[in-house]
PDB file of C-alpha atoms in Angstrom:
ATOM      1  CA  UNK A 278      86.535  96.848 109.487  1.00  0.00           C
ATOM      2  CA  UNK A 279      89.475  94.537 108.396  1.00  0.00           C
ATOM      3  CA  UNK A 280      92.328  96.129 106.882  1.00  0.00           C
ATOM      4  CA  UNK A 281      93.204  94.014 103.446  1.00  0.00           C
ATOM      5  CA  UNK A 282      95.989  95.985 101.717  1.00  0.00           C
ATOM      6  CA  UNK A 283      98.003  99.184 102.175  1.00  0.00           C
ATOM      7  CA  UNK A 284     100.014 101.451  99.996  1.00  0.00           C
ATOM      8  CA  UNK A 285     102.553 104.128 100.856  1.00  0.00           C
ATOM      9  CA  UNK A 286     103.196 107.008  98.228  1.00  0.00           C
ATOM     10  CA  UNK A 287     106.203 107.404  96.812  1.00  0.00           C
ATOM     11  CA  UNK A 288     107.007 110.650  99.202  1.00  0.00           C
ATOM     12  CA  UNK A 289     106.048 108.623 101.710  1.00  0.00           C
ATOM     13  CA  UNK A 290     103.525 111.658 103.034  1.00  0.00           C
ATOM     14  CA  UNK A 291     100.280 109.557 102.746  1.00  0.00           C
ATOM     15  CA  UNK A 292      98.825 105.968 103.292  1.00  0.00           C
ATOM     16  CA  UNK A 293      95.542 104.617 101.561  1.00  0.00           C
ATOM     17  CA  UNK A 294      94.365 101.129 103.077  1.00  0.00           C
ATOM     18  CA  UNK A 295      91.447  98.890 101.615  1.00  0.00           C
ATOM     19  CA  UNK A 296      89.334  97.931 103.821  1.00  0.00           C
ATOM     20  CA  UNK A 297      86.458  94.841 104.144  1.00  0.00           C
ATOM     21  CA  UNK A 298      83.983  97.443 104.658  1.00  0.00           C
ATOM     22  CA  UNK A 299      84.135  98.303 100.801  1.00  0.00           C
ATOM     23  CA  UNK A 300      85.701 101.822 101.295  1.00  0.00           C
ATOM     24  CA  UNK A 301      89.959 102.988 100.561  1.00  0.00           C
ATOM     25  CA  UNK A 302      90.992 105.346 103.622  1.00  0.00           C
ATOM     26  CA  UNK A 303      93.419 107.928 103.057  1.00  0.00           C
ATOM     27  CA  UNK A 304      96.148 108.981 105.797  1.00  0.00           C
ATOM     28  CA  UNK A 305      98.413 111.440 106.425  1.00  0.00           C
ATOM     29  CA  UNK A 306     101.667 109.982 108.035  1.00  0.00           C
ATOM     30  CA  UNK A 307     102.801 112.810 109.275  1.00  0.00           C
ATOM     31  CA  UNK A 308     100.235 113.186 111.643  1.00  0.00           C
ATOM     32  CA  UNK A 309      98.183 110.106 111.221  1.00  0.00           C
ATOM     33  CA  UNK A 310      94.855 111.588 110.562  1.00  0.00           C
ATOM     34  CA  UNK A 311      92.274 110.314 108.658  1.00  0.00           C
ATOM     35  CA  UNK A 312      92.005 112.530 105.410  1.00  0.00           C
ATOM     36  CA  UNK A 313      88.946 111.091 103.233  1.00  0.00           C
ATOM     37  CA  UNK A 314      87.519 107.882 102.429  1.00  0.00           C
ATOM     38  CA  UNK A 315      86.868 106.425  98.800  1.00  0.00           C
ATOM     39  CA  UNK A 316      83.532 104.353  98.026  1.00  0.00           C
ATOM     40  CA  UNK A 317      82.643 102.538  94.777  1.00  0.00           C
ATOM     41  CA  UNK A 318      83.227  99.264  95.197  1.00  0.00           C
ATOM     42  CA  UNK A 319      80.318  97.057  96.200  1.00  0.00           C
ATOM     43  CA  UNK A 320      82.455  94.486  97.827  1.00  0.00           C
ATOM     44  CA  UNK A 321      85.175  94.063  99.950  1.00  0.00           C
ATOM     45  CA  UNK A 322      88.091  96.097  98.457  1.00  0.00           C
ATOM     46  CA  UNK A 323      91.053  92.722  98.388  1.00  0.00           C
ATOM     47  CA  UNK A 324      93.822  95.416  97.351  1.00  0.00           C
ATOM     48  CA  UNK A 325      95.643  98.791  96.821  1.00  0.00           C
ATOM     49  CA  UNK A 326      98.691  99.942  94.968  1.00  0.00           C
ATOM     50  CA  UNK A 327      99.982 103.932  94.099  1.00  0.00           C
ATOM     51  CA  UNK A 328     101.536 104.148  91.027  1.00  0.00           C
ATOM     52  CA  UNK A 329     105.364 105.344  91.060  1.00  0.00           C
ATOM     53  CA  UNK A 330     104.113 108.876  90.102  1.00  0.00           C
ATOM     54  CA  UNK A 331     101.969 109.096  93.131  1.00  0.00           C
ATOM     55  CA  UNK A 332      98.601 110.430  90.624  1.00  0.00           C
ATOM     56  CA  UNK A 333      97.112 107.537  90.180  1.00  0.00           C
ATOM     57  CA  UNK A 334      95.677 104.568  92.466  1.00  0.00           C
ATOM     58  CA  UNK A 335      94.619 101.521  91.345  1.00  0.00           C
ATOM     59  CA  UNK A 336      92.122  99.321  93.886  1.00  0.00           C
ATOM     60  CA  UNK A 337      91.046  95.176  93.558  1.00  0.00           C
ATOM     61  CA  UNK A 338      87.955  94.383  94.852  1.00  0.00           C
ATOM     62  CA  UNK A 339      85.600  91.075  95.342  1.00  0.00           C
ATOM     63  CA  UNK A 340      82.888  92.794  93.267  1.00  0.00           C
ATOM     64  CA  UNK A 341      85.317  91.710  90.279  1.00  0.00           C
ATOM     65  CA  UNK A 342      86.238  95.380  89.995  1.00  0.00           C
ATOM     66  CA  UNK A 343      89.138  97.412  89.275  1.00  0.00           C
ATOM     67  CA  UNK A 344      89.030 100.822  89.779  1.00  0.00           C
ATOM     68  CA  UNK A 345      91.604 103.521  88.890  1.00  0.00           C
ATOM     69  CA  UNK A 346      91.594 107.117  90.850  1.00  0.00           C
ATOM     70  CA  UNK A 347      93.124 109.861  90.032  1.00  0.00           C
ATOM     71  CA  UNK A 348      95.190 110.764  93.633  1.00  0.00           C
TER      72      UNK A 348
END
């Protein structure tokens, strides 16, 4: 579905997008495969940020959710 956001990590070895299908995909840059996909929200998933550590993720969505992972 629709990408809404994407977020680099701070070694620049993975990508996470949000997505309008409700799910956070995780990619590897290096070879640009799809590693895993994160569900929870119940809504479209607006946005996605990696903190400056690169452990923790922090995802917006139109369920009125925030949701922190641990990366």
């Amino acid at each position: 579905d629709h990408v809404m956001s994407i977020a680099i990590s701070p070694d620049g070895r993975t990508l996470v997008s949000a997505s309008a299908d409700k799910t956070i995909r995780v990619w590897d840059l290096s070879t640009g495969e799809h590693i895993g996909t994160l569900k929870g929200h119940t809504n479209l998933v607006k946005s996605v940020v990696i903190s400056a550590d690169g452990k923790t993720m922090v995802s917006g969505s139109f369920d009125t959710t925030i949701k922190v992972w641990g990366v």
